[in-house]
């Protein structure tokens, strides 16, 4: 079946550096993508989303890039801080021709920020 | 608003026991979801509901049951606990539009011995 996956299971960066977390998806019918942050012992928290009619979207210190040609999604975090240490998940909602509200999650990337 | 709340936070069950994981949201969201998260893995959908009285199976529904008698509550029932159900369970809700954010509860960590 279709799946959402991540290239790197772990990423370690220095405080102040930029972080890039990657995600590959295989369902060409997917039209909405979301990045979630999950801190230890907590539920996932929404970071940023992007629709398939866009290739870039910016938030506060975060940018999501979507390359539909190669089915690739990335999350860029600028000036990474210790509080950014967490597991980051990409998720997608496929367009099924009707209402479809079910997210498919990737495995996640553990981001560790070193002081 | 408290958002999405889940109880209990932790639970240990013996094989064959049953329990109900509680989930409540105070955002008047129509859509509610139950996920399980195994160590080092992403979230897998167990059941979801698009409104009171309506539920449907997700990716991994076997061994679980749900009900949705009110908009606010979406309990998850385990009838005969098995070690394979050891996991962290998350409840989530969304207002309903395709691009609405899913809000997650803090999770319930369940161990079946």
XYZ file of N, CA and C in Angstrom:
684
model
N 0.823 -1.205 0.000
C 0.000 0.000 0.000
C 0.853 1.249 0.000
N 0.180 2.382 -0.068
C 0.912 3.629 -0.088
C 1.474 3.914 1.292
N 2.558 4.664 1.381
C 3.128 4.945 2.686
C 3.863 6.265 2.650
N 4.054 6.808 3.835
C 4.866 8.003 4.000
C 6.091 7.600 4.780
N 7.270 7.913 4.319
C 8.473 7.473 5.014
C 9.466 8.590 5.183
N 10.452 8.367 5.995
C 11.479 9.343 6.293
C 12.837 8.805 5.896
N 13.740 9.714 5.409
C 15.052 9.277 4.983
C 15.940 8.954 6.163
N 15.947 9.809 7.217
C 16.878 9.667 8.321
C 16.123 9.462 9.616
N 16.437 8.433 10.374
C 15.775 8.258 11.651
C 16.273 9.200 12.737
N 17.540 9.650 12.663
C 18.074 10.562 13.669
C 18.822 11.698 13.002
N 18.815 12.853 13.657
C 19.541 14.017 13.178
C 20.071 14.770 14.391
N 21.366 15.024 14.399
C 21.987 15.750 15.500
C 22.594 17.033 14.955
N 22.234 18.174 15.556
C 22.733 19.466 15.083
C 23.224 20.290 16.258
N 24.036 21.282 15.961
C 24.491 22.217 16.969
C 23.482 23.339 17.132
N 23.344 23.812 18.337
C 22.462 24.946 18.604
C 22.832 26.123 17.711
N 21.835 26.715 17.111
C 22.067 27.849 16.225
C 22.161 27.472 14.759
N 22.453 26.208 14.474
C 22.503 25.743 13.086
C 21.087 25.576 12.545
N 21.008 25.453 11.219
C 19.724 25.136 10.594
C 19.570 23.620 10.495
N 18.346 23.151 10.637
C 18.056 21.717 10.552
C 17.167 21.461 9.346
N 17.410 20.345 8.700
C 16.551 19.928 7.581
C 16.135 18.485 7.813
N 14.846 18.273 7.886
C 14.289 16.935 8.066
C 13.531 16.580 6.805
N 13.802 15.397 6.271
C 13.240 14.995 4.987
C 12.176 13.932 5.125
N 11.315 13.883 4.125
C 10.225 12.907 4.118
C 9.893 12.568 2.672
N 9.774 11.266 2.381
C 9.364 10.829 1.054
C 7.960 10.257 1.140
N 7.155 10.540 0.153
C 5.826 9.929 0.121
C 5.651 9.237 -1.216
N 4.793 8.234 -1.227
C 4.647 7.441 -2.449
C 3.262 7.557 -3.069
N 2.306 8.132 -2.336
C 0.946 8.241 -2.857
C 0.818 9.519 -3.675
N 0.809 9.382 -4.964
C 0.744 10.559 -5.840
C -0.589 11.286 -5.720
N -1.580 10.632 -5.099
C -2.882 11.279 -4.905
C -2.920 12.151 -3.656
N -1.860 12.132 -2.867
C -1.827 12.949 -1.659
C -1.829 14.424 -2.031
N -2.624 15.207 -1.327
C -2.699 16.622 -1.673
C -2.590 17.542 -0.473
N -2.305 16.988 0.691
C -2.178 17.817 1.885
C -1.194 17.150 2.811
N -0.213 17.928 3.285
C 0.875 17.380 4.087
C 1.054 18.210 5.348
N 1.403 17.515 6.429
C 1.547 18.181 7.721
C 2.808 17.705 8.412
N 3.443 18.615 9.106
C 4.555 18.254 9.992
C 4.088 18.399 11.429
N 4.403 17.340 12.223
C 4.107 17.347 13.643
C 5.403 17.207 14.435
N 5.410 17.815 15.625
C 6.525 17.689 16.569
C 6.015 16.933 17.780
N 6.787 15.936 18.202
C 6.395 15.182 19.384
C 7.525 15.173 20.394
N 7.320 15.863 21.494
C 8.286 15.861 22.584
C 8.068 14.627 23.442
N 9.097 14.246 24.149
C 9.059 13.018 24.942
C 7.887 13.028 25.922
N 7.076 11.972 25.875
C 5.967 11.836 26.811
C 4.747 12.675 26.477
N 4.738 13.281 25.281
C 3.606 14.123 24.905
C 3.012 13.668 23.586
N 1.840 14.185 23.280
C 1.215 13.895 22.007
C 1.793 14.770 20.908
N 1.617 14.388 19.651
C 2.098 15.207 18.538
C 1.466 16.597 18.536
N 2.279 17.565 18.134
C 1.817 18.948 18.087
C 2.014 19.483 16.670
N 0.990 20.090 16.113
C 1.047 20.642 14.763
C 2.127 21.713 14.650
N 2.922 21.642 13.562
C 3.931 22.675 13.305
C 3.518 23.515 12.117
N 3.357 22.869 10.978
C 3.075 23.579 9.744
C 2.486 22.598 8.748
N 1.710 23.117 7.813
C 1.121 22.268 6.785
C 1.314 22.903 5.414
N 1.067 22.113 4.383
C 1.181 22.617 3.022
C 0.248 21.829 2.123
N -0.377 22.502 1.190
C -1.242 21.850 0.221
C -0.469 21.603 -1.068
N -0.951 20.694 -1.862
C -0.195 20.273 -3.045
C -0.139 21.337 -4.133
N -0.935 22.395 -4.022
C -0.861 23.471 -5.017
C 0.200 24.511 -4.660
N 0.973 24.212 -3.607
C 2.066 25.085 -3.175
C 3.370 24.289 -3.183
N 4.508 24.981 -3.291
C 5.788 24.280 -3.168
C 6.597 24.775 -1.965
N 6.112 25.812 -1.327
C 6.834 26.334 -0.165
C 5.852 27.057 0.749
N 6.079 26.872 2.048
C 5.289 27.623 3.005
C 6.158 27.910 4.227
N 6.063 29.145 4.719
C 6.919 29.536 5.835
C 6.097 29.835 7.069
N 6.673 29.455 8.218
C 6.090 29.818 9.493
C 7.148 30.520 10.315
N 6.964 30.511 11.594
C 7.952 31.142 12.462
C 9.137 30.190 12.637
N 10.240 30.499 12.062
C 11.494 29.716 12.071
C 11.393 28.392 11.324
N 10.271 28.069 10.776
C 10.120 26.815 10.030
C 9.655 27.084 8.608
N 10.131 26.241 7.704
C 9.737 26.307 6.307
C 9.497 24.885 5.827
N 8.422 24.675 5.122
C 8.163 23.365 4.529
C 8.266 23.522 3.016
N 8.994 22.605 2.405
C 9.149 22.559 0.959
C 8.529 21.292 0.420
N 7.816 21.417 -0.677
C 7.168 20.268 -1.296
C 7.626 20.149 -2.739
N 8.173 19.007 -3.080
C 8.577 18.725 -4.455
C 7.732 17.560 -4.962
N 6.705 17.886 -5.708
C 5.767 16.843 -6.155
C 6.378 15.974 -7.252
N 7.353 16.492 -7.944
C 7.976 15.722 -9.031
C 8.647 14.464 -8.488
N 9.350 14.630 -7.354
C 10.042 13.488 -6.756
C 9.357 13.004 -5.487
N 8.179 13.514 -5.210
C 7.392 13.127 -4.035
C 8.217 13.267 -2.755
N 8.678 14.475 -2.527
C 9.556 14.727 -1.400
C 9.083 15.959 -0.644
N 9.173 15.841 0.674
C 8.749 16.906 1.588
C 9.900 17.167 2.556
N 10.158 18.422 2.885
C 11.183 18.698 3.878
C 10.712 19.776 4.841
N 11.268 19.684 6.045
C 11.006 20.678 7.084
C 12.338 21.325 7.430
N 12.423 22.634 7.296
C 13.626 23.360 7.640
C 13.355 24.165 8.895
N 14.250 24.012 9.865
C 14.149 24.776 11.107
C 15.352 25.693 11.170
N 15.111 26.977 11.243
C 16.195 27.956 11.291
C 16.651 28.173 12.731
N 17.951 28.396 12.877
C 18.534 28.707 14.195
C 18.002 27.749 15.254
N 18.276 26.471 15.058
C 17.738 25.424 15.917
C 18.104 25.647 17.381
N 17.130 25.449 18.231
C 17.280 25.679 19.662
C 17.116 24.362 20.424
N 17.624 24.274 21.654
C 17.453 23.036 22.443
C 16.000 22.611 22.571
N 15.090 23.571 22.625
C 13.661 23.251 22.727
C 13.091 22.618 21.480
N 13.867 22.611 20.409
C 13.428 21.961 19.170
C 13.703 20.456 19.200
N 14.446 19.995 20.187
C 14.739 18.562 20.294
C 13.438 17.798 20.480
N 13.180 16.874 19.557
C 11.911 16.133 19.569
C 11.930 15.154 18.405
N 10.866 14.378 18.290
C 10.655 13.557 17.103
C 9.722 14.321 16.179
N 10.084 14.376 14.911
C 9.291 15.093 13.925
C 8.682 14.090 12.944
N 7.372 14.200 12.760
C 6.652 13.312 11.853
C 6.096 14.120 10.685
N 6.197 13.536 9.502
C 5.398 14.067 8.416
C 4.156 13.188 8.291
N 3.090 13.768 7.837
C 1.841 13.038 7.665
C 1.155 13.566 6.418
N 0.330 12.722 5.818
C -0.358 13.155 4.618
C -1.808 12.719 4.645
N -2.604 13.499 3.972
C -4.001 13.157 3.766
C -4.207 12.974 2.273
N -4.593 11.797 1.869
C -4.860 11.594 0.446
C -6.225 12.140 0.084
N -6.336 12.560 -1.138
C -7.640 12.997 -1.628
C -8.309 11.804 -2.252
N -9.449 11.403 -1.697
C -10.070 10.153 -2.139
C -11.269 10.412 -3.022
N -11.501 11.652 -3.388
C -12.669 11.930 -4.203
C -13.855 12.324 -3.357
N -13.733 12.131 -2.070
C -14.785 12.508 -1.140
C -14.149 13.001 0.132
N -14.832 12.962 1.216
C -14.257 13.405 2.486
C -13.320 12.330 3.022
N -12.106 12.699 3.226
C -11.165 11.734 3.805
C -10.330 12.487 4.821
N -10.513 12.157 6.078
C -9.852 12.899 7.140
C -8.816 12.069 7.858
N -8.376 10.991 7.255
C -7.442 10.107 7.927
C -6.007 10.450 7.541
N -5.188 10.663 8.561
C -3.770 10.938 8.346
C -2.978 9.643 8.250
N -1.978 9.636 7.384
C -1.000 8.562 7.353
C 0.324 9.153 7.804
N 0.904 8.567 8.843
C 2.126 9.096 9.437
C 3.343 8.315 8.984
N 4.468 9.019 8.866
C 5.754 8.374 8.689
C 6.293 7.935 10.044
N 7.485 7.307 10.024
C 8.033 6.770 11.261
C 8.573 7.848 12.188
N 9.013 8.949 11.672
C 9.539 10.007 12.519
C 11.047 10.130 12.455
N 11.546 11.321 12.688
C 12.986 11.598 12.800
C 13.240 12.217 14.152
N 14.208 11.668 14.866
C 14.580 12.216 16.161
C 15.612 13.316 15.957
N 15.263 14.526 16.320
C 16.183 15.665 16.220
C 16.765 15.936 17.594
N 18.090 15.949 17.675
C 18.789 16.263 18.918
C 19.606 17.517 18.688
N 19.429 18.503 19.554
C 20.149 19.757 19.433
C 21.205 19.814 20.525
N 22.440 19.909 20.115
C 23.559 19.947 21.057
C 23.918 21.385 21.413
N 24.078 21.681 22.697
C 24.382 23.062 23.111
C 25.804 23.482 22.729
N -9.971 26.472 27.340
C -10.225 25.129 26.817
C -9.144 24.163 27.236
N -9.539 22.954 27.640
C -8.550 21.946 27.990
C -8.034 21.246 26.740
N -8.769 21.297 25.639
C -8.354 20.619 24.420
C -8.802 19.164 24.458
N -7.862 18.262 24.213
C -8.144 16.826 24.229
C -7.530 16.240 25.493
N -8.332 15.611 26.303
C -7.837 14.987 27.524
C -8.033 13.478 27.454
N -7.072 12.759 28.051
C -7.113 11.307 28.049
C -6.853 10.788 29.460
N -7.575 9.752 29.823
C -7.311 9.059 31.083
C -7.431 7.565 30.864
N -6.641 6.751 31.609
C -5.566 7.164 32.506
C -4.305 7.522 31.723
N -3.275 7.978 32.388
C -1.995 8.270 31.745
C -1.167 7.003 31.608
N -1.281 6.122 32.562
C -0.550 4.859 32.544
C -1.464 3.745 33.028
N -1.221 2.539 32.504
C -2.000 1.394 32.980
C -1.242 0.118 32.655
N -1.274 -0.807 33.605
C -0.724 -2.136 33.383
C -1.869 -3.137 33.476
N -2.016 -3.951 32.469
C -3.060 -4.971 32.427
C -2.446 -6.364 32.364
N -3.188 -7.308 32.859
C -2.803 -8.703 32.670
C -3.493 -9.224 31.408
N -2.899 -10.199 30.793
C -3.473 -10.809 29.590
C -4.911 -11.250 29.868
N -5.815 -10.876 28.976
C -7.209 -11.271 29.105
C -8.085 -10.265 29.833
N -7.469 -9.296 30.521
C -8.264 -8.272 31.182
C -8.824 -7.298 30.154
N -9.804 -6.529 30.605
C -10.392 -5.525 29.720
C -10.279 -4.151 30.367
N -10.345 -3.118 29.549
C -10.319 -1.758 30.073
C -10.835 -0.795 29.012
N -11.172 0.398 29.461
C -11.612 1.457 28.565
C -10.696 2.650 28.710
N -10.159 3.114 27.600
C -9.366 4.338 27.568
C -10.338 5.484 27.258
N -10.283 6.497 28.112
C -11.214 7.607 27.949
C -10.573 8.745 27.152
N -11.407 9.393 26.339
C -10.978 10.560 25.568
C -12.112 11.570 25.534
N -11.798 12.805 25.864
C -12.784 13.878 25.841
C -12.170 15.116 25.216
N -12.964 15.782 24.369
C -12.506 17.064 23.811
C -13.590 18.111 24.028
N -13.127 19.341 24.299
C -14.063 20.426 24.605
C -14.076 21.493 23.520
N -13.684 21.110 22.294
C -13.612 22.062 21.195
C -14.789 21.930 20.230
N -15.747 21.096 20.583
C -16.922 20.856 19.746
C -16.530 20.315 18.361
N -15.473 19.516 18.334
C -15.013 18.931 17.076
C -15.880 17.738 16.687
N -16.166 17.638 15.411
C -16.953 16.518 14.924
C -16.128 15.243 14.783
N -14.882 15.394 14.372
C -14.066 14.241 14.033
C -13.135 13.879 15.182
N -13.139 12.608 15.538
C -12.249 12.127 16.582
C -11.576 10.835 16.139
N -10.385 10.596 16.666
C -9.530 9.501 16.194
C -8.841 8.834 17.381
N -8.567 7.549 17.210
C -7.696 6.822 18.120
C -6.523 6.252 17.319
N -5.302 6.527 17.836
C -4.084 6.011 17.241
C -3.321 5.201 18.291
N -2.501 4.304 17.804
C -1.521 3.671 18.678
C -0.132 3.935 18.123
N 0.826 4.059 19.025
C 2.203 4.339 18.625
C 3.107 3.340 19.303
N 3.696 2.490 18.515
C 4.636 1.512 19.028
C 6.034 2.133 19.056
N 6.940 1.637 19.888
C 8.267 2.243 20.039
C 8.991 2.434 18.717
N 9.472 3.653 18.483
C 10.225 3.945 17.274
C 9.404 3.968 16.004
N 8.092 3.999 16.146
C 7.228 3.953 14.959
C 6.326 5.183 14.915
N 5.721 5.352 13.764
C 4.724 6.408 13.635
C 3.394 5.974 14.201
N 2.404 6.803 14.060
C 1.073 6.524 14.594
C 0.247 5.733 13.582
N -0.474 4.758 14.099
C -1.364 3.969 13.252
C -2.803 4.172 13.729
N -3.700 4.389 12.779
C -5.084 4.684 13.094
C -5.836 3.411 13.470
N -6.504 3.433 14.628
C -7.280 2.285 15.104
C -8.738 2.437 14.678
N -9.378 3.505 15.108
C -10.758 3.809 14.784
C -10.891 5.315 14.660
N -11.934 5.741 13.960
C -12.242 7.146 13.909
C -13.754 7.341 13.867
N -14.149 8.578 14.129
C -15.576 8.904 14.165
C -15.777 10.266 13.513
N -16.769 10.381 12.667
C -17.050 11.648 11.987
C -18.193 12.406 12.644
N -18.701 11.875 13.748
C -19.765 12.553 14.479
C -20.415 11.586 15.446
N -21.212 12.123 16.333
C -21.885 11.278 17.330
C -22.704 10.199 16.639
N -22.521 8.963 17.108
C -23.246 7.830 16.568
C -22.635 7.187 15.350
N -21.499 7.739 14.860
C -20.873 7.232 13.636
C -19.414 6.896 13.922
N -19.041 5.640 13.720
C -17.647 5.234 13.880
C -17.239 4.366 12.709
N -15.938 4.276 12.484
C -15.431 3.455 11.384
C -14.044 2.947 11.715
N -13.679 1.818 11.110
C -12.382 1.206 11.368
C -11.275 1.959 10.656
N -10.114 1.956 11.322
C -8.910 2.489 10.708
C -8.035 1.369 10.205
N -6.746 1.542 10.350
C -5.765 0.602 9.813
C -5.612 -0.649 10.668
N -5.712 -0.507 12.003
C -5.458 -1.622 12.923
C -6.565 -1.756 13.961
N -7.797 -2.099 13.571
C -8.917 -2.115 14.515
C -9.077 -3.399 15.344
N -8.391 -4.469 14.944
C -8.627 -5.751 15.611
C -8.251 -5.705 17.088
N -9.172 -6.176 17.944
C -8.941 -6.203 19.386
C -9.470 -4.976 20.104
N -10.067 -4.064 19.357
C -10.570 -2.815 19.930
C -12.019 -2.565 19.514
N -12.702 -1.784 20.347
C -14.033 -1.306 19.999
C -14.168 0.140 20.455
N -15.031 0.879 19.793
C -15.273 2.272 20.154
C -16.756 2.551 20.134
N -17.106 3.670 20.746
C -18.471 4.181 20.690
C -18.401 5.695 20.681
N -19.407 6.343 20.182
C -19.451 7.812 20.160
C -20.893 8.235 20.409
N -21.237 8.271 21.698
C -22.605 8.640 22.056
C -22.768 10.156 22.153
N -21.683 10.876 22.354
C -21.736 12.335 22.425
C -20.643 12.922 21.541
N -20.744 14.198 21.238
C -19.692 14.868 20.467
C -18.375 14.892 21.236
N -18.465 15.033 22.567
C -17.267 15.251 23.362
C -16.440 13.986 23.622
N -17.092 12.831 23.749
C -16.420 11.636 24.245
C -16.261 10.556 23.185
N -15.101 9.913 23.221
C -14.806 8.850 22.248
C -13.966 7.781 22.952
N -14.586 6.930 23.765
C -13.833 5.916 24.499
C -13.391 4.757 23.619
N -12.243 4.196 23.952
C -11.679 3.036 23.255
C -11.675 1.859 24.218
N -12.255 0.754 23.783
C -12.408 -0.411 24.645
C -11.492 -1.540 24.180
N -10.754 -2.120 25.141
C -9.992 -3.342 24.900
C -10.688 -4.453 25.665
N -11.166 -5.476 24.977
C -11.955 -6.509 25.624
C -11.093 -7.624 26.224
N -10.145 -8.121 25.500
C -9.263 -9.204 25.952
C -7.825 -8.775 25.661
N -7.219 -8.124 26.645
C -5.900 -7.551 26.410
C -4.861 -8.609 26.058
N -4.027 -8.265 25.084
C -2.943 -9.137 24.645
C -1.638 -8.355 24.666
N -0.499 -9.038 24.836
C 0.792 -8.334 24.862
C 1.018 -7.469 23.621
N 0.458 -7.852 22.484
C 0.625 -7.075 21.253
C -0.051 -5.709 21.331
N -0.886 -5.513 22.354
C -1.553 -4.224 22.513
C -0.780 -3.275 23.439
N 0.374 -3.713 23.876
C 1.269 -2.821 24.614
C 1.710 -1.703 23.676
N 1.389 -0.473 24.051
C 1.644 0.652 23.149
C 1.273 1.945 23.870
N 1.508 3.052 23.189
C 1.002 4.338 23.666
C -0.178 4.715 22.778
N -1.281 5.060 23.393
C -2.512 5.347 22.663
C -2.788 6.848 22.711
N -3.035 7.396 21.529
C -3.345 8.821 21.410
C -4.726 9.008 20.822
N -5.451 9.924 21.425
C -6.737 10.357 20.895
C -6.515 11.721 20.240
N -7.234 11.997 19.168
C -7.111 13.271 18.476
C -8.480 13.715 17.995
N -8.590 15.008 17.713
C -9.843 15.513 17.175
C -9.564 16.626 16.176
N -10.509 16.857 15.295
C -10.440 17.956 14.343
C -11.843 18.431 14.036
N -11.950 19.703 13.640
C -13.279 20.263 13.396
C -13.962 19.597 12.216
N -13.144 19.238 11.206
C -13.775 18.492 10.124
C -13.348 18.857 8.732
N -12.955 20.120 8.494
C -12.540 20.479 7.148
C -11.265 19.732 6.785
N -11.054 19.467 5.516
C -9.938 18.629 5.102
C -8.590 19.145 5.578
N -8.466 20.445 5.713
C -7.166 20.951 6.126
C -7.142 21.367 7.588
N -8.131 20.972 8.340
C -8.095 21.293 9.759
C -7.044 20.472 10.488
N -6.371 21.124 11.418
C -5.347 20.470 12.214
C -5.971 19.442 13.147
N -5.277 18.308 13.307
C -5.680 17.348 14.326
C -4.993 17.713 15.634
N -5.770 17.826 16.697
C -5.239 18.130 18.018
C -5.177 16.830 18.808
N -4.019 16.579 19.391
C -3.782 15.313 20.076
C -3.840 15.468 21.584
N -4.298 14.412 22.240
C -4.216 14.332 23.682
C -2.830 13.921 24.122
N -2.573 13.860 25.437
C -1.231 13.550 25.952
C -0.871 12.080 25.880
N -1.830 11.215 25.620
C -1.538 9.795 25.461
C -1.774 8.965 26.713
N -2.006 7.672 26.483
C -2.112 6.681 27.556
C -1.096 5.592 27.267
N -0.206 5.348 28.213
C 0.799 4.296 28.045
C 0.270 3.020 28.662
N 0.037 2.025 27.814
C -0.545 0.754 28.257
C 0.466 -0.367 28.107
N 0.609 -1.148 29.187
C 1.462 -2.333 29.156
C 0.607 -3.550 29.484
N 0.700 -4.576 28.661
C -0.034 -5.820 28.890
C 0.974 -6.924 29.183
N 0.865 -7.497 30.398
C 1.830 -8.515 30.818
C 1.188 -9.889 30.917
